[in-house]
Short mmCIF file of C-alpha atoms in Angstrom, two decimals:
data_model
loop_
_atom_site.label_atom_id
_atom_site.label_comp_id
_atom_site.label_asym_id
_atom_site.label_seq_id
_atom_site.Cartn_x
_atom_site.Cartn_y
_atom_site.Cartn_z
CA MET A 765 190.61 248.92 66.21
CA SER A 766 193.15 252.03 65.67
CA ALA A 767 194.10 251.82 69.45
CA ASP A 768 197.23 252.49 70.41
CA ILE A 769 199.19 249.42 72.13
CA SER A 770 200.97 249.74 75.51
CA LEU A 771 203.22 246.69 76.68
CA SER A 772 203.91 247.14 80.52
CA CYS A 773 206.77 245.89 82.05
CA PRO A 774 205.62 242.35 83.25
CA ALA A 775 203.82 241.34 80.08
CA LEU A 776 207.22 242.33 77.86
CA ALA A 777 209.10 240.15 80.50
CA LYS A 778 207.19 237.26 80.53
CA ILE A 779 206.74 237.05 76.36
CA LEU A 780 210.60 237.42 76.03
CA LEU A 781 211.55 235.34 78.78
CA HIS A 782 209.15 232.57 77.82
CA ALA A 783 210.81 232.68 74.33
CA ALA A 784 214.18 232.79 75.85
CA ARG A 785 213.40 229.80 77.86
CA TYR A 786 212.63 227.67 74.99
CA PRO A 787 214.73 228.64 71.83
CA GLN A 788 214.60 225.30 69.89
CA THR A 789 210.51 225.61 69.94
CA ALA A 790 207.97 227.43 69.48
CA VAL A 791 206.39 228.91 72.11
CA SER A 792 202.85 230.80 72.46
CA GLY A 793 200.77 232.42 75.31
CA VAL A 794 198.04 235.45 75.92
CA VAL A 795 198.28 239.06 77.13
CA LEU A 796 195.78 240.54 79.41
CA ALA A 797 194.35 243.99 79.92
CA PRO A 798 191.81 245.38 82.11
CA ALA A 799 188.31 244.68 80.94
CA ARG A 800 186.61 247.66 79.57
CA SER A 801 183.37 249.14 81.20
CA GLY A 802 180.47 249.35 78.76
CA GLY A 803 180.99 247.60 76.09
CA GLY A 804 183.35 247.80 72.78
CA GLY A 805 184.62 251.24 73.31
CA ASP A 806 183.56 252.56 69.99
CA THR A 807 183.26 256.34 71.85
CA GLY A 808 184.93 257.70 68.61
CA THR A 809 188.43 258.50 70.80
CA PRO A 810 191.06 256.08 69.91
CA SER A 811 192.33 255.00 73.25
CA THR A 812 195.44 253.36 74.43
CA VAL A 813 194.93 249.41 75.39
CA THR A 814 197.26 248.41 78.27
CA LEU A 815 198.77 245.00 77.99
CA VAL A 816 199.21 244.73 81.58
CA ASP A 817 200.57 241.36 82.23
CA ALA A 818 201.08 237.83 79.86
CA VAL A 819 200.65 234.12 80.56
CA PRO A 820 202.72 231.74 78.53
CA LEU A 821 201.08 228.68 77.05
CA PHE A 822 202.78 226.40 75.31
CA HIS A 823 206.24 225.31 74.20
CA LEU A 824 204.64 221.61 72.69
CA ASN A 825 202.37 221.69 69.77
CA LEU A 826 200.64 224.84 69.95
CA SER A 827 197.97 223.82 67.11
CA LEU A 828 196.21 221.21 69.41
CA ALA A 829 193.15 222.41 70.65
CA PRO A 830 191.94 220.59 73.68
CA MET A 831 194.86 221.96 76.24
CA LEU A 832 194.25 225.13 74.47
CA GLU A 833 190.26 225.58 75.31
CA VAL A 834 190.91 224.18 78.64
CA ALA A 835 194.15 226.57 79.13
CA LEU A 836 191.82 230.03 77.68
CA THR A 837 188.85 228.85 80.23
CA GLN A 838 190.91 228.73 83.46
CA ILE A 839 192.88 232.07 82.58
CA GLU A 840 189.12 233.97 81.82
CA GLN A 841 188.38 232.81 85.17
CA TRP A 842 191.26 233.18 87.07
CA TYR A 843 191.84 237.15 85.81
CA LYS A 844 188.05 237.86 85.72
CA THR A 845 188.31 238.61 89.73
CA GLU A 846 191.32 241.08 89.20
CA GLY A 847 189.41 242.75 86.26
CA LEU A 848 191.72 241.59 83.76
CA VAL A 849 190.55 239.76 80.05
CA ILE A 850 192.37 238.11 77.53
CA ALA A 851 193.47 240.80 74.77
CA GLY A 852 195.73 238.87 72.70
CA TYR A 853 198.29 236.15 71.78
CA TYR A 854 201.31 235.86 71.22
CA GLN A 855 203.75 233.48 69.42
CA ALA A 856 207.43 232.94 68.58
CA ASN A 857 207.88 230.73 65.58
CA GLU A 858 210.51 227.59 65.76
CA ASN A 859 212.72 229.36 62.77
CA ILE A 860 214.65 232.51 63.96
CA LYS A 861 214.12 234.29 60.86
CA ASP A 862 210.51 233.58 60.63
CA ASN A 863 207.97 235.95 62.11
CA VAL A 864 205.14 235.53 59.99
CA PRO A 865 201.95 234.45 61.82
CA ASP A 866 201.18 231.13 60.76
CA PHE A 867 197.74 229.13 60.47
CA VAL A 868 197.72 228.67 64.12
CA ALA A 869 198.44 232.20 65.22
CA LEU A 870 195.55 233.34 62.72
CA LYS A 871 193.18 231.32 64.30
CA VAL A 872 193.33 231.76 68.09
CA ALA A 873 193.90 235.29 67.86
CA GLU A 874 190.25 235.48 65.52
CA LYS A 875 188.69 233.20 68.41
CA ILE A 876 189.86 235.76 71.25
CA ALA A 877 188.45 238.79 68.93
CA GLU A 878 185.50 237.42 68.71
CA ASN A 879 185.61 238.33 72.31
CA ASN A 880 187.40 241.42 72.33
CA ASN A 881 187.36 244.07 69.68
CA ASP A 882 190.70 245.23 70.37
CA ALA A 883 192.62 241.77 70.41
CA CYS A 884 196.15 242.06 69.22
CA LEU A 885 198.12 239.36 67.67
CA ILE A 886 202.07 239.81 68.88
CA MET A 887 204.56 238.13 66.80
CA ILE A 888 207.95 237.85 68.71
CA ASP A 889 210.91 239.01 66.01
CA ASN A 890 213.15 236.30 67.10
CA SER A 891 216.41 237.83 65.21
CA ARG A 892 215.98 240.90 67.31
CA LEU A 893 215.70 239.43 70.77
CA CYS A 894 219.06 239.76 72.51
CA LEU A 895 220.63 240.32 75.88
CA ASP A 896 220.51 244.32 75.43
CA LEU A 897 217.28 244.97 74.16
CA VAL A 898 217.24 248.52 72.55
CA VAL A 899 213.90 248.00 70.90
CA ALA A 900 210.52 245.82 71.74
CA PRO A 901 211.50 242.43 69.60
CA VAL A 902 207.69 242.07 68.95
CA ILE A 903 205.89 242.95 65.82
CA VAL A 904 201.77 244.26 67.02
CA SER A 905 198.90 243.48 64.39
CA GLN A 906 195.43 244.27 64.83
CA LEU A 907 192.16 243.40 62.89
CA THR A 908 191.45 245.75 60.18
CA SER A 909 187.39 246.22 59.51
CA GLU A 910 187.90 243.75 56.48
CA GLY A 911 188.75 240.96 58.92
CA LYS A 912 192.60 241.38 58.16
CA TRP A 913 195.36 241.11 60.70
CA LYS A 914 197.51 244.47 60.13
CA SER A 915 201.09 244.68 61.59
CA LYS A 916 200.63 248.41 63.53
CA ASP A 917 203.68 251.24 63.19
CA ARG A 918 206.19 251.43 65.83
CA SER A 919 204.91 254.71 66.67
CA SER A 920 201.86 253.16 68.06
CA VAL A 921 203.21 250.38 69.81
CA HIS A 922 204.60 251.86 73.74
CA VAL A 923 206.93 250.21 76.02
CA GLU A 924 206.38 250.88 79.55
CA ALA A 925 209.79 253.28 80.70
CA GLY A 926 212.53 251.15 81.95
CA ALA A 927 210.83 247.91 80.84
CA LEU A 928 213.83 247.39 78.19
CA ASP A 929 216.32 247.37 80.45
CA VAL A 930 214.58 245.57 82.88
CA VAL A 931 213.90 242.70 80.80
CA SER A 932 217.62 242.66 79.69
CA GLN A 933 218.97 242.39 82.78
CA LEU A 934 216.28 239.35 83.47
CA LEU A 935 217.70 237.49 80.24
CA GLN A 936 221.54 238.27 81.52
CA ARG A 937 220.66 236.85 85.00
CA ARG A 938 218.72 233.80 82.69
CA VAL A 939 215.74 234.34 84.92
CA GLN A 940 213.60 232.25 81.58
CA HIS A 941 214.27 229.10 83.82
CA ASP A 942 211.91 230.27 86.45
CA VAL A 943 209.02 231.34 83.93
CA CYS A 944 206.37 228.48 84.29
CA ASP A 945 204.02 227.62 81.02
CA PHE A 946 200.75 225.60 80.82
CA ASP A 947 202.78 222.76 79.70
CA ASN A 948 204.77 222.85 82.60
CA HIS A 949 201.54 223.29 84.50
CA LEU A 950 200.25 220.33 83.04
CA ASP A 951 203.27 218.17 83.81
CA ASP A 952 203.34 219.39 87.37
CA LEU A 953 200.15 220.78 88.84
CA THR A 954 202.20 222.79 91.25
CA CYS A 955 203.83 225.26 88.56
CA ASP A 956 201.92 228.13 88.65
CA TRP A 957 201.36 229.88 85.26
CA ALA A 958 200.61 233.35 86.62
CA ASN A 959 204.25 233.22 87.53
CA PRO A 960 203.77 235.40 90.53
CA GLN A 961 207.38 235.21 91.60
CA ILE A 962 208.24 236.92 88.04
CA ASN A 963 206.07 239.75 88.91
CA LYS A 964 207.55 240.21 92.25
CA LEU A 965 210.74 240.01 91.03
CA LEU A 966 209.67 242.87 88.68
CA THR A 967 208.50 245.37 91.39
CA THR A 968 211.66 244.59 93.03
CA LEU A 969 213.67 245.55 89.94
CA SER A 970 211.59 248.69 89.27
CA ALA A 971 211.86 250.03 92.44
CA ALA A 972 215.64 249.59 92.50
CA ALA A 973 215.90 251.35 89.68
CA GLN A 974 213.97 254.67 90.94
CA ASP A 975 216.46 254.72 93.81
CA MET B 948 230.06 230.83 89.89
CA ALA B 949 228.67 228.18 91.76
CA THR B 950 229.65 225.55 89.05
CA LEU B 951 233.48 225.84 90.23
CA ASP B 952 232.59 224.49 93.71
CA LEU B 953 231.09 221.42 91.59
CA ASP B 954 232.79 218.03 92.33
CA TRP B 955 233.85 216.88 89.18
CA GLU B 956 232.57 213.58 89.48
CA GLU B 957 229.22 214.67 89.76
CA VAL B 958 229.59 216.38 87.24
CA ARG B 959 230.52 213.35 84.88
CA ASP B 960 227.60 211.63 86.18
CA GLN B 961 224.89 214.35 85.80
CA LEU B 962 226.41 214.27 82.23
CA ARG B 963 226.08 210.48 82.00
CA ALA B 964 222.56 210.65 83.07
CA TRP B 965 221.55 213.29 80.53
CA ARG B 966 223.06 211.47 77.84
CA GLU B 967 221.56 208.40 78.86
CA ASP B 968 217.92 210.13 79.38
CA ASN B 969 218.65 212.15 75.58
CA THR B 970 217.70 215.16 76.84
CA ARG B 971 218.42 218.70 76.23
CA HIS B 972 220.42 220.88 78.89
CA SER B 973 223.03 222.48 76.45
CA GLU B 974 223.51 225.30 78.63
CA GLU B 975 224.66 223.59 81.53
CA VAL B 976 226.72 221.06 79.85
CA VAL B 977 228.75 224.08 78.37
CA ASP B 978 228.70 225.71 81.80
CA THR B 979 229.92 222.64 83.58
CA TRP B 980 232.35 221.92 81.20
CA GLU B 981 233.82 225.43 80.89
CA HIS B 982 233.86 225.92 84.64
CA CYS B 983 234.77 222.37 86.02
CA LEU B 984 234.97 219.15 83.75
CA LYS B 985 237.12 220.28 81.09
CA HIS B 986 239.96 220.62 83.64
CA TYR B 987 239.58 216.65 84.44
CA LYS B 988 238.95 215.44 80.71
CA THR B 989 242.37 212.99 81.33
CA LYS B 990 240.55 211.50 84.18
CA LEU B 991 237.45 210.12 82.39
CA GLY B 992 238.98 207.39 80.77
CA ASP B 993 236.90 205.89 77.93
CA GLU B 994 233.97 207.88 79.00
CA ARG B 995 235.75 211.36 77.67
CA TRP B 996 234.87 210.52 73.97
CA MET B 997 231.35 210.60 74.63
CA VAL B 998 231.57 213.61 76.84
CA GLU B 999 233.80 215.51 73.94
CA GLU B 1000 230.68 214.42 71.53
CA GLN B 1001 228.20 215.88 74.35
CA VAL B 1002 229.89 219.10 75.02
CA PHE B 1003 230.32 219.53 70.87
CA VAL B 1004 227.04 219.48 70.54
CA ALA B 1005 226.13 221.45 73.18
CA GLY B 1006 228.41 223.97 72.08
CA LEU B 1007 227.01 224.25 68.76
CA ASP B 1008 223.67 224.62 70.41
CA CYS B 1009 224.79 227.54 72.56
CA ASN B 1010 226.40 229.30 69.41
CA ARG B 1011 229.44 228.60 71.63
CA LEU B 1012 232.19 227.46 68.67
CA ASP B 1013 235.00 228.40 71.09
CA ILE B 1014 233.86 225.54 73.31
CA ALA B 1015 232.92 222.92 70.47
CA ASP B 1016 235.79 223.20 68.25
CA PRO B 1017 238.65 221.74 70.57
CA CYS B 1018 235.92 218.89 70.97
CA LEU B 1019 235.53 218.04 67.59
CA MET B 1020 239.62 218.27 67.01
CA ALA B 1021 240.17 216.19 70.09
CA LEU B 1022 237.70 213.19 68.73
CA ASN B 1023 239.38 213.80 65.51
CA GLU B 1024 242.80 213.11 66.39
CA GLN B 1025 241.16 210.28 68.61
CA PHE B 1026 239.06 208.56 65.92
CA PRO B 1027 240.43 209.57 62.12
CA GLY B 1028 238.50 208.89 59.30
CA SER B 1029 235.35 208.11 61.66
CA LEU B 1030 231.84 208.20 60.25
CA ARG B 1031 230.49 209.42 63.70
CA VAL B 1032 233.13 212.62 63.74
CA ARG B 1033 232.24 213.43 59.45
CA LYS B 1034 228.39 213.59 60.74
CA LEU B 1035 229.93 216.25 63.82
CA ARG B 1036 231.85 218.20 61.14
CA ALA B 1037 228.13 218.40 59.18
CA MET B 1038 226.65 219.45 62.55
CA ARG B 1039 229.13 222.10 62.52
CA PHE B 1040 228.18 223.37 59.45
CA GLU B 1041 224.55 223.43 60.11
CA ALA B 1042 225.37 225.51 62.66
CA LEU B 1043 227.51 228.33 60.69
CA GLU B 1044 224.14 228.01 58.03
CA LYS B 1045 226.33 226.30 56.10
CA PHE B 1046 223.48 223.80 54.68
CA ASP B 1047 224.50 223.16 51.39
CA GLU B 1048 227.93 222.00 52.95
CA ALA B 1049 226.28 220.11 55.24
CA MET B 1050 224.23 218.19 52.83
CA GLU B 1051 227.02 217.40 51.02
CA VAL B 1052 228.81 215.66 53.60
CA TYR B 1053 225.59 213.70 55.20
CA ASP B 1054 224.94 212.89 51.25
CA ASN B 1055 228.73 211.55 51.52
CA ILE B 1056 228.57 209.41 54.44
CA ILE B 1057 224.93 207.71 53.15
CA ARG B 1058 227.05 206.77 50.14
CA GLN B 1059 229.80 205.17 52.21
CA ASP B 1060 227.13 203.64 54.56
CA GLU B 1061 223.92 202.91 53.03
CA THR B 1062 222.80 201.75 56.65
CA ASN B 1063 223.52 204.82 58.67
CA SER B 1064 220.24 206.27 59.77
CA THR B 1065 221.71 208.98 61.75
CA ALA B 1066 222.72 211.04 58.71
CA ARG B 1067 219.78 210.72 56.68
CA LYS B 1068 218.00 212.06 59.81
CA ARG B 1069 220.11 214.72 59.97
CA LYS B 1070 219.34 215.71 56.24
CA VAL B 1071 215.41 215.70 57.56
CA ALA B 1072 217.27 218.55 60.07
CA VAL B 1073 218.72 220.43 57.77
CA LEU B 1074 215.58 220.73 55.72
CA ARG B 1075 213.28 221.89 59.12
CA GLY B 1076 216.27 224.21 60.02
CA GLN B 1077 215.98 226.10 56.70
CA GLY B 1078 212.39 226.02 57.05
CA ARG B 1079 211.68 224.14 54.16
CA ILE B 1080 209.05 221.77 56.00
CA THR B 1081 207.52 219.87 52.74
CA ASP B 1082 210.85 219.11 51.48
CA ALA B 1083 211.76 217.73 55.21
CA ILE B 1084 208.18 215.64 55.10
CA LYS B 1085 209.20 213.85 51.68
CA GLU B 1086 212.62 213.48 52.70
CA LEU B 1087 211.29 211.53 56.06
CA THR B 1088 208.57 209.87 54.80
CA GLU B 1089 211.42 208.09 52.43
CA TYR B 1090 213.60 207.52 55.34
CA LEU B 1091 210.66 205.86 57.10
CA LYS B 1092 209.93 203.51 54.05
CA LEU B 1093 213.74 201.89 54.70
CA PHE B 1094 213.63 202.22 58.48
CA MET B 1095 209.96 202.08 59.15
CA SER B 1096 210.25 201.19 62.83
CA ASP B 1097 211.92 204.18 64.13
CA SER B 1098 209.51 205.74 66.94
CA GLU B 1099 211.71 209.07 66.87
CA ALA B 1100 211.17 209.43 63.32
CA TRP B 1101 207.71 208.79 63.54
CA GLN B 1102 207.32 211.20 66.10
CA GLU B 1103 209.05 213.83 64.02
CA LEU B 1104 206.89 213.14 60.97
CA CYS B 1105 203.93 213.74 62.99
CA ASP B 1106 205.08 217.02 64.42
CA LEU B 1107 206.20 218.07 60.94
CA TYR B 1108 202.52 217.18 59.94
CA LEU B 1109 201.29 219.22 62.69
CA LYS B 1110 203.11 222.18 61.54
CA GLU B 1111 201.78 221.92 58.15
CA GLY B 1112 198.15 221.49 59.67
CA ASP B 1113 197.47 218.50 58.23
CA TYR B 1114 196.02 217.15 61.16
CA SER B 1115 194.64 213.39 59.50
CA LYS B 1116 198.08 212.79 58.21
CA ALA B 1117 199.72 213.81 62.03
CA ALA B 1118 196.91 210.89 63.29
CA PHE B 1119 198.06 208.38 61.28
CA CYS B 1120 201.68 208.83 62.39
CA MET B 1121 200.32 208.32 65.87
CA GLU B 1122 198.35 205.60 64.90
CA GLU B 1123 201.78 203.51 63.83
CA LEU B 1124 203.31 204.86 67.19
CA ILE B 1125 200.52 203.45 68.89
CA LEU B 1126 200.51 199.86 67.72
CA SER B 1127 204.34 199.40 67.95
CA ASN B 1128 204.09 201.20 71.66
CA PRO B 1129 200.51 199.86 72.78
CA HIS B 1130 201.54 201.17 76.28
CA ASN B 1131 202.64 204.70 76.13
CA HIS B 1132 200.29 206.76 77.53
CA LEU B 1133 201.89 209.93 76.05
CA PHE B 1134 201.39 208.66 72.43
CA HIS B 1135 197.63 207.91 73.17
CA THR B 1136 197.03 211.29 74.59
CA ARG B 1137 198.71 212.96 71.60
CA TYR B 1138 196.15 211.01 69.34
CA ALA B 1139 193.51 211.63 71.20
CA GLU B 1140 194.49 215.90 71.02
CA ILE B 1141 194.75 215.35 67.34
CA LYS B 1142 191.41 213.75 66.94
CA TYR B 1143 189.64 216.21 69.30
CA THR B 1144 191.29 219.02 67.10
CA GLN B 1145 190.20 217.71 63.84
CA GLY B 1146 186.38 217.88 65.37
CA GLY B 1147 183.12 216.37 64.39
CA LEU B 1148 181.22 213.70 66.17
CA ASP B 1149 183.35 210.80 65.39
CA ASN B 1150 186.52 212.34 66.01
CA MET B 1151 185.16 213.25 69.26
CA GLU B 1152 184.25 210.19 70.30
CA ILE B 1153 187.53 208.35 69.17
CA ALA B 1154 189.45 211.15 71.56
CA ARG B 1155 187.49 210.31 74.13
CA SER B 1156 188.08 206.97 74.12
CA TYR B 1157 191.66 207.48 73.66
CA PHE B 1158 191.89 209.76 76.40
CA CYS B 1159 190.32 207.28 78.65
CA GLN B 1160 192.89 204.76 77.49
CA ALA B 1161 195.72 207.28 78.63
CA ALA B 1162 194.17 208.01 82.12
CA LYS B 1163 193.99 204.13 82.64
CA LEU B 1164 197.70 203.71 81.51
CA ASN B 1165 198.55 206.74 83.51
CA PRO B 1166 196.13 207.94 86.25
CA GLY B 1167 198.40 210.82 86.94
CA ASN B 1168 198.24 212.15 83.20
CA VAL B 1169 196.36 215.49 83.70
CA ARG B 1170 196.31 216.17 79.87
CA ALA B 1171 194.69 213.11 79.67
CA LEU B 1172 192.01 213.66 82.26
CA TYR B 1173 191.33 217.35 81.24
CA GLY B 1174 191.11 216.33 77.54
CA LEU B 1175 188.78 213.42 78.99
CA PHE B 1176 186.54 215.84 80.54
CA MET B 1177 186.72 218.14 77.40
CA SER B 1178 185.84 215.24 74.74
CA CYS B 1179 182.88 214.18 77.07
CA THR B 1180 181.51 217.69 77.16
CA GLN B 1181 181.67 218.11 73.28
CA VAL B 1182 179.97 214.61 73.10
CA LEU B 1183 177.22 215.58 75.10
CA SER B 1184 176.36 218.84 73.33
CA SER B 1185 175.89 216.56 70.19
CA PRO B 1186 171.91 215.99 69.50
CA LYS B 1187 172.40 212.47 68.03
CA LEU B 1188 173.41 211.21 71.61
CA SER B 1189 170.71 208.41 73.09
CA ALA B 1190 169.81 208.64 76.60
CA GLN B 1191 171.74 206.03 77.92
CA LYS B 1192 174.92 207.20 76.14
CA LYS B 1193 174.23 210.51 77.71
CA LYS B 1194 174.25 209.47 81.24
CA GLU B 1195 177.39 207.38 80.51
CA THR B 1196 179.50 210.09 78.93
CA GLN B 1197 178.11 212.46 81.78
CA GLN B 1198 179.35 210.09 84.86
CA LEU B 1199 183.09 209.97 82.99
CA ALA B 1200 183.24 213.89 82.79
CA THR B 1201 182.17 214.49 86.18
CA TRP B 1202 184.80 211.53 87.37
CA ALA B 1203 187.83 213.10 85.34
CA LEU B 1204 187.28 216.55 86.77
CA LYS B 1205 186.97 215.11 90.26
CA GLU B 1206 190.41 213.24 89.43
CA VAL B 1207 191.99 216.27 88.10
CA SER B 1208 190.69 218.38 91.09
CA GLU B 1209 192.25 216.03 93.69
CA ARG B 1210 195.80 216.28 92.44
#
């Protein structure tokens, strides 16, 4: 529970692109991490939880249950084959100055935590989202032993090297318009909420950056 | 930029379509205006003023006051003393987060014209923009006492109640909307989703019937189909169900899932 959190480029990119696509509403989604082998992982040594990817969920009516349940079930099933589990929930509130988790965020995060001890609750710090990211505009919280969500220090939240530059580039190029969330999928089943095109783009950009 | 190659008439038609659909495309409006249509504004005829208003609001939305201000000046010159232009000026205050000044202008407009609904609704928007949701709800409920057939307002009120987690009042708003728009499958779906979220067997059965109705009104509504399946599953898990009802519900659930997989 006091594990460090590491945000990979795809996870951070999809979270921020989703928020940037819908500046006028709240958005939500889940983050994925590799499944822990062998139970809750209470070996005594705090390891790092790497959030390898994210799935944007909704930008309309985040507080309604049925579609959320459908989404979580589908995502769990889909990513099981890749050895990934739902490891957390992210939300960007509607108001730019508001980065406090509301009852929806708390409820969903708690539900996820029931199945995953290391579950984290990520609130996007709206006012820090910009075209030239210097710091990851997120506030990551985890459950304490008393069952309260406590935000982690900046020092225990790591971001993949180069990710901030890559995401800034994507925002400058307005790639957010290509991101699909579950709401888009429900309106048009051909929209893929796994956003493979974003993953591909990121691989290309990261490869280019290394040259 | 690709927009430089766009025909100005195409841009004009596109803006018109967005105006008529009342959809939000602020970035594109600003882009196409800046790089194309702005240079042809004198060719727009009477439509020019609606376009200027549209660009103004889009400019405010994108924090491009450099785009918005000239539009406001043009509109002011053309329609001096207009309440509609005054409302735009108040929206500019909102964009600058000068909420008190904005409220003053709206109150002014309402004093001059009590039937002006847009100014009243903007007041609700100001409160929502400040994060004062309970005040926004109060203001909107007062508004609806005067303008009770305003569907847009009922939808906004439902949204505000959902933000507060007040599902029963949100459901009431949807009931009003369904009464006045019984063929709108989206309203049926939203109502069903709220009922589902409230939980309990009675609500679940109501959810199931409204999802059913929505799917009937629009067989392509994926939310309704998924919702139907989910609510059937929930109803089936209740121990109080008779055997016959169980069978019916199971059939409904299977059908719904089949419909989704075929799409």
